[in-house]
Amino acid sequence: MIIAIDGPAASGKGTLAKRLAQHYRLPHLDTGLLYRGVGRAVLDAGYALADEAAAREAASRLAVDALDEERLRGPEMGEAASVVAAFPAVRALLLDVQRRFAAQPGGAVLDGRDIGTVIAPGADAKIFVTASPEERARRRHLELNRRGEPIAYDEVLADIRRRDERDAGRGTAPLKAADDAALLDTTSLDIEAAFRAALALVEQARKKTA
Ligand code: CDP
């Protein structure tokens, strides 16, 4: 079974994808880490994020198995990821590894922005996770503070709005719910309630394809 989870920044898609993967004992790929890894590599090599050739080079050399989640989770890397993710060549270079992950025997859970639309259009279950920008900013702010990153709520909210706009507005694989995705608004749901709702959606989709 392939489960595709998409949605905007801090919507809770990562947590839900992890929980679903545990529940069904499926491997999980957080595809945002790939784009974060490319952004980081461009900056580490001393190039500007807008340098498309540098981003392409970084994407072609990305060591997918060695991505250091801790180092990539910071707010600057989310922004950097969203800049390089808008380059069609970068997306094209990362396509294969994601499709192979999705196609492994037994299935997989992937989360990102274009899983249900581009990476795994034939997924057995697709969920598009949303929440209001204010609630997403509240969660991300809390998460960053817990990690010891001092950043103001307003800054987090501005970052989320900017990223939503860039991700939804790009020409290649924009952030968008697949026509056949189930929408899950987690604005007023805690993690447990969101997980139960996601599980119910997957079970529903499973019955339909069975
Ligand atoms: O956790 P959060 O949603 O903040 O970030 P993420 O999922 O790690 O994604 C970081 C950025 O990577 C996003 O803003 C997108 O621009 C990009 N991305 C993408 O274009 N396609 C994906 N499948 C995953 C991430």
Tab-separated table of C-alpha atoms and ligand atoms in Angstrom:
chain	number	residue	atom	x	y	z
A	1	MET	CA	0.000	0.000	0.000
A	2	ILE	CA	1.297	3.444	-0.955
A	3	ILE	CA	0.144	6.324	1.244
A	4	ALA	CA	0.681	9.862	-0.069
A	5	ILE	CA	0.530	12.719	2.423
A	6	ASP	CA	0.788	16.280	1.132
A	7	GLY	CA	0.215	19.705	2.579
A	8	PRO	CA	1.719	23.088	3.416
A	9	ALA	CA	4.430	23.846	5.978
A	10	ALA	CA	3.713	22.787	9.565
A	11	SER	CA	0.316	21.336	8.712
A	12	GLY	CA	1.216	18.208	10.665
A	13	LYS	CA	1.818	16.044	7.584
A	14	GLY	CA	5.226	14.827	8.783
A	15	THR	CA	3.937	13.651	12.144
A	16	LEU	CA	0.943	11.977	10.541
A	17	ALA	CA	3.093	10.271	7.922
A	18	LYS	CA	5.417	8.934	10.629
A	19	ARG	CA	2.531	7.652	12.719
A	20	LEU	CA	0.835	6.002	9.747
A	21	ALA	CA	4.121	4.366	8.750
A	22	GLN	CA	4.515	2.959	12.261
A	23	HIS	CA	0.944	1.769	12.332
A	24	TYR	CA	1.147	-0.091	9.014
A	25	ARG	CA	4.830	-1.016	9.459
A	26	LEU	CA	5.764	0.698	6.210
A	27	PRO	CA	8.962	2.590	5.396
A	28	HIS	CA	8.568	6.378	5.443
A	29	LEU	CA	10.212	9.089	3.348
A	30	ASP	CA	10.035	12.748	4.325
A	31	THR	CA	10.639	14.215	0.869
A	32	GLY	CA	11.082	17.743	2.249
A	33	LEU	CA	14.440	16.553	3.585
A	34	LEU	CA	15.670	16.014	0.025
A	35	TYR	CA	14.990	19.639	-0.913
A	36	ARG	CA	16.388	20.824	2.407
A	37	GLY	CA	19.517	18.780	1.678
A	38	VAL	CA	19.918	20.447	-1.724
A	39	GLY	CA	19.445	23.932	-0.213
A	40	ARG	CA	22.015	23.176	2.468
A	41	ALA	CA	24.553	21.829	-0.044
A	42	VAL	CA	24.223	24.952	-2.215
A	43	LEU	CA	24.822	27.216	0.777
A	44	ASP	CA	27.671	25.056	2.120
A	45	ALA	CA	29.392	25.262	-1.260
A	46	GLY	CA	29.196	29.054	-1.077
A	47	TYR	CA	26.652	29.650	-3.841
A	48	ALA	CA	23.522	31.789	-3.807
A	49	LEU	CA	20.248	29.878	-3.519
A	50	ALA	CA	19.030	31.481	-6.729
A	51	ASP	CA	21.953	29.903	-8.618
A	52	GLU	CA	20.134	27.253	-10.620
A	53	ALA	CA	23.262	25.524	-11.940
A	54	ALA	CA	24.601	25.140	-8.390
A	55	ALA	CA	21.262	23.725	-7.225
A	56	ARG	CA	21.208	21.264	-10.113
A	57	GLU	CA	24.722	20.127	-9.289
A	58	ALA	CA	23.820	19.725	-5.600
A	59	ALA	CA	20.708	17.707	-6.472
A	60	SER	CA	22.701	15.375	-8.738
A	61	ARG	CA	25.188	14.675	-5.963
A	62	LEU	CA	22.767	14.445	-3.040
A	63	ALA	CA	23.563	11.539	-0.713
A	64	VAL	CA	19.993	10.592	0.001
A	65	ASP	CA	20.860	8.023	2.693
A	66	ALA	CA	23.028	10.430	4.660
A	67	LEU	CA	20.658	13.351	5.224
A	68	ASP	CA	21.101	14.713	8.724
A	69	GLU	CA	17.599	15.572	9.845
A	70	GLU	CA	18.718	17.597	12.878
A	71	ARG	CA	20.869	19.883	10.778
A	72	LEU	CA	18.227	20.335	8.120
A	73	ARG	CA	15.217	21.076	10.281
A	74	GLY	CA	15.945	24.765	11.022
A	75	PRO	CA	13.773	27.591	9.625
A	76	GLU	CA	16.436	28.884	7.197
A	77	MET	CA	16.582	25.462	5.596
A	78	GLY	CA	12.819	25.426	5.015
A	79	GLU	CA	13.158	28.692	3.160
A	80	ALA	CA	16.243	27.480	1.260
A	81	ALA	CA	14.446	24.243	0.322
A	82	SER	CA	11.510	26.132	-1.076
A	83	VAL	CA	13.783	28.264	-3.300
A	84	VAL	CA	15.653	25.310	-4.849
A	85	ALA	CA	12.457	23.230	-5.045
A	86	ALA	CA	11.072	25.701	-7.576
A	87	PHE	CA	13.759	24.734	-10.144
A	88	PRO	CA	12.280	22.109	-12.521
A	89	ALA	CA	15.724	20.514	-13.051
A	90	VAL	CA	16.141	19.969	-9.308
A	91	ARG	CA	12.720	18.342	-9.065
A	92	ALA	CA	13.474	16.155	-12.096
A	93	LEU	CA	16.739	14.928	-10.544
A	94	LEU	CA	14.952	13.937	-7.326
A	95	LEU	CA	12.075	12.195	-9.060
A	96	ASP	CA	13.620	8.756	-9.504
A	97	VAL	CA	14.724	8.210	-5.944
A	98	GLN	CA	11.251	9.153	-4.682
A	99	ARG	CA	9.426	6.966	-7.199
A	100	ARG	CA	11.681	4.026	-6.379
A	101	PHE	CA	11.006	4.508	-2.681
A	102	ALA	CA	7.259	4.557	-3.337
A	103	ALA	CA	7.403	1.457	-5.539
A	104	GLN	CA	9.237	-0.825	-3.125
A	105	PRO	CA	7.536	-4.162	-2.398
A	106	GLY	CA	4.977	-3.842	0.350
A	107	GLY	CA	4.546	-0.124	-0.195
A	108	ALA	CA	5.573	3.033	1.608
A	109	VAL	CA	4.429	6.283	3.150
A	110	LEU	CA	5.746	9.504	1.590
A	111	ASP	CA	5.053	13.056	2.650
A	112	GLY	CA	5.668	16.267	0.751
A	113	ARG	CA	3.984	18.674	-1.615
A	114	ASP	CA	3.553	16.668	-4.827
A	115	ILE	CA	3.336	13.038	-3.741
A	116	GLY	CA	-0.292	12.521	-4.725
A	117	THR	CA	0.001	14.595	-7.893
A	118	VAL	CA	3.442	13.745	-9.350
A	119	ILE	CA	5.471	11.171	-7.401
A	120	ALA	CA	2.797	8.562	-6.758
A	121	PRO	CA	-0.374	9.520	-8.640
A	122	GLY	CA	-1.564	5.934	-8.302
A	123	ALA	CA	-1.193	5.853	-4.492
A	124	ASP	CA	-3.763	3.739	-2.656
A	125	ALA	CA	-4.519	6.524	-0.190
A	126	LYS	CA	-3.961	10.267	-0.576
A	127	ILE	CA	-4.439	12.808	2.168
A	128	PHE	CA	-3.980	16.552	1.808
A	129	VAL	CA	-3.369	17.958	5.282
A	130	THR	CA	-4.170	21.609	5.982
A	131	ALA	CA	-4.502	23.972	8.941
A	132	SER	CA	-4.889	27.747	9.187
A	133	PRO	CA	-1.646	29.721	8.715
A	134	GLU	CA	-1.936	31.061	12.288
A	135	GLU	CA	-2.265	27.586	13.783
A	136	ARG	CA	0.614	26.280	11.667
A	137	ALA	CA	2.761	29.208	12.770
A	138	ARG	CA	1.838	28.512	16.412
A	139	ARG	CA	2.944	24.878	16.091
A	140	ARG	CA	6.150	25.657	14.211
A	141	HIS	CA	6.997	28.424	16.693
A	142	LEU	CA	6.573	26.021	19.608
A	143	GLU	CA	8.649	23.362	17.838
A	144	LEU	CA	11.497	25.796	17.111
A	145	ASN	CA	11.477	27.159	20.652
A	146	ARG	CA	11.703	23.627	22.014
A	147	ARG	CA	14.749	23.104	19.820
A	148	GLY	CA	16.268	26.200	21.388
A	149	GLU	CA	15.873	28.415	18.309
A	150	PRO	CA	14.859	31.912	19.426
A	151	ILE	CA	12.517	33.243	16.769
A	152	ALA	CA	9.425	35.476	17.053
A	153	TYR	CA	5.958	34.130	16.264
A	154	ASP	CA	5.381	36.886	13.692
A	155	GLU	CA	8.513	35.907	11.857
A	156	VAL	CA	7.422	32.279	11.732
A	157	LEU	CA	4.000	33.313	10.414
A	158	ALA	CA	5.583	35.517	7.740
A	159	ASP	CA	7.883	32.655	6.716
A	160	ILE	CA	4.945	30.265	6.431
A	161	ARG	CA	2.913	32.697	4.314
A	162	ARG	CA	5.873	33.394	2.028
A	163	ARG	CA	6.580	29.707	1.594
A	164	ASP	CA	2.908	28.837	0.936
A	165	GLU	CA	2.839	31.441	-1.776
A	166	ARG	CA	6.070	30.293	-3.410
A	167	ASP	CA	5.166	26.581	-3.182
A	168	ALA	CA	1.648	27.058	-4.529
A	169	GLY	CA	2.672	29.533	-7.221
A	170	ARG	CA	5.535	27.663	-8.923
A	171	GLY	CA	5.047	26.231	-12.379
A	172	THR	CA	6.382	22.720	-11.725
A	173	ALA	CA	4.616	20.460	-9.233
A	174	PRO	CA	2.967	23.228	-7.233
A	175	LEU	CA	1.566	22.581	-3.774
A	176	LYS	CA	-1.935	21.406	-4.607
A	177	ALA	CA	-4.315	18.677	-3.505
A	178	ALA	CA	-4.708	15.842	-6.009
A	179	ASP	CA	-8.268	15.652	-7.354
A	180	ASP	CA	-8.743	12.341	-5.591
A	181	ALA	CA	-7.092	13.311	-2.262
A	182	ALA	CA	-9.077	13.420	0.970
A	183	LEU	CA	-8.753	16.775	2.748
A	184	LEU	CA	-7.875	16.773	6.425
A	185	ASP	CA	-8.044	20.112	8.236
A	186	THR	CA	-6.124	19.758	11.499
A	187	THR	CA	-6.635	23.350	12.725
A	188	SER	CA	-8.637	22.271	15.753
A	189	LEU	CA	-7.287	18.724	16.111
A	190	ASP	CA	-4.493	17.610	18.428
A	191	ILE	CA	-2.012	14.987	17.228
A	192	GLU	CA	-4.049	12.015	18.473
A	193	ALA	CA	-7.284	13.264	16.939
A	194	ALA	CA	-5.530	14.081	13.651
A	195	PHE	CA	-3.959	10.606	13.597
A	196	ARG	CA	-7.303	8.903	14.191
A	197	ALA	CA	-8.870	10.972	11.400
A	198	ALA	CA	-5.989	10.153	9.019
A	199	LEU	CA	-6.241	6.464	9.858
A	200	ALA	CA	-9.963	6.479	9.137
A	201	LEU	CA	-9.286	8.103	5.743
A	202	VAL	CA	-6.653	5.512	4.848
A	203	GLU	CA	-8.955	2.657	5.866
A	204	GLN	CA	-11.754	4.146	3.762
A	205	ALA	CA	-9.465	4.459	0.738
A	206	ARG	CA	-8.234	0.908	1.262
A	207	LYS	CA	-11.756	-0.485	1.229
A	208	LYS	CA	-12.431	1.370	-2.002
A	209	THR	CA	-9.391	-0.114	-3.763
A	210	ALA	CA	-9.837	-3.616	-2.280
B	1	CDP	O1	8.058	20.744	7.389
B	1	CDP	P1	7.858	21.791	6.381
B	1	CDP	O2	6.567	21.649	5.684
B	1	CDP	O3	8.135	23.178	6.885
B	1	CDP	O4	8.980	21.631	5.282
B	1	CDP	P2	9.340	20.428	4.346
B	1	CDP	O5	8.190	19.498	4.146
B	1	CDP	O6	10.627	19.869	4.820
B	1	CDP	O7	9.571	21.177	2.924
B	1	CDP	C1	10.488	22.236	2.783
B	1	CDP	C2	10.280	22.835	1.386
B	1	CDP	O8	10.657	21.853	0.407
B	1	CDP	C3	8.844	23.206	1.015
B	1	CDP	O9	8.525	24.543	1.357
B	1	CDP	C4	8.777	22.965	-0.488
B	1	CDP	O10	9.152	24.104	-1.217
B	1	CDP	C5	9.826	21.916	-0.736
B	1	CDP	N1	9.237	20.594	-1.026
B	1	CDP	C6	8.758	20.353	-2.302
B	1	CDP	O11	8.797	21.223	-3.153
B	1	CDP	N2	8.276	19.131	-2.640
B	1	CDP	C7	8.217	18.140	-1.731
B	1	CDP	N3	7.750	16.942	-2.100
B	1	CDP	C8	8.664	18.373	-0.411
B	1	CDP	C9	9.165	19.620	-0.075
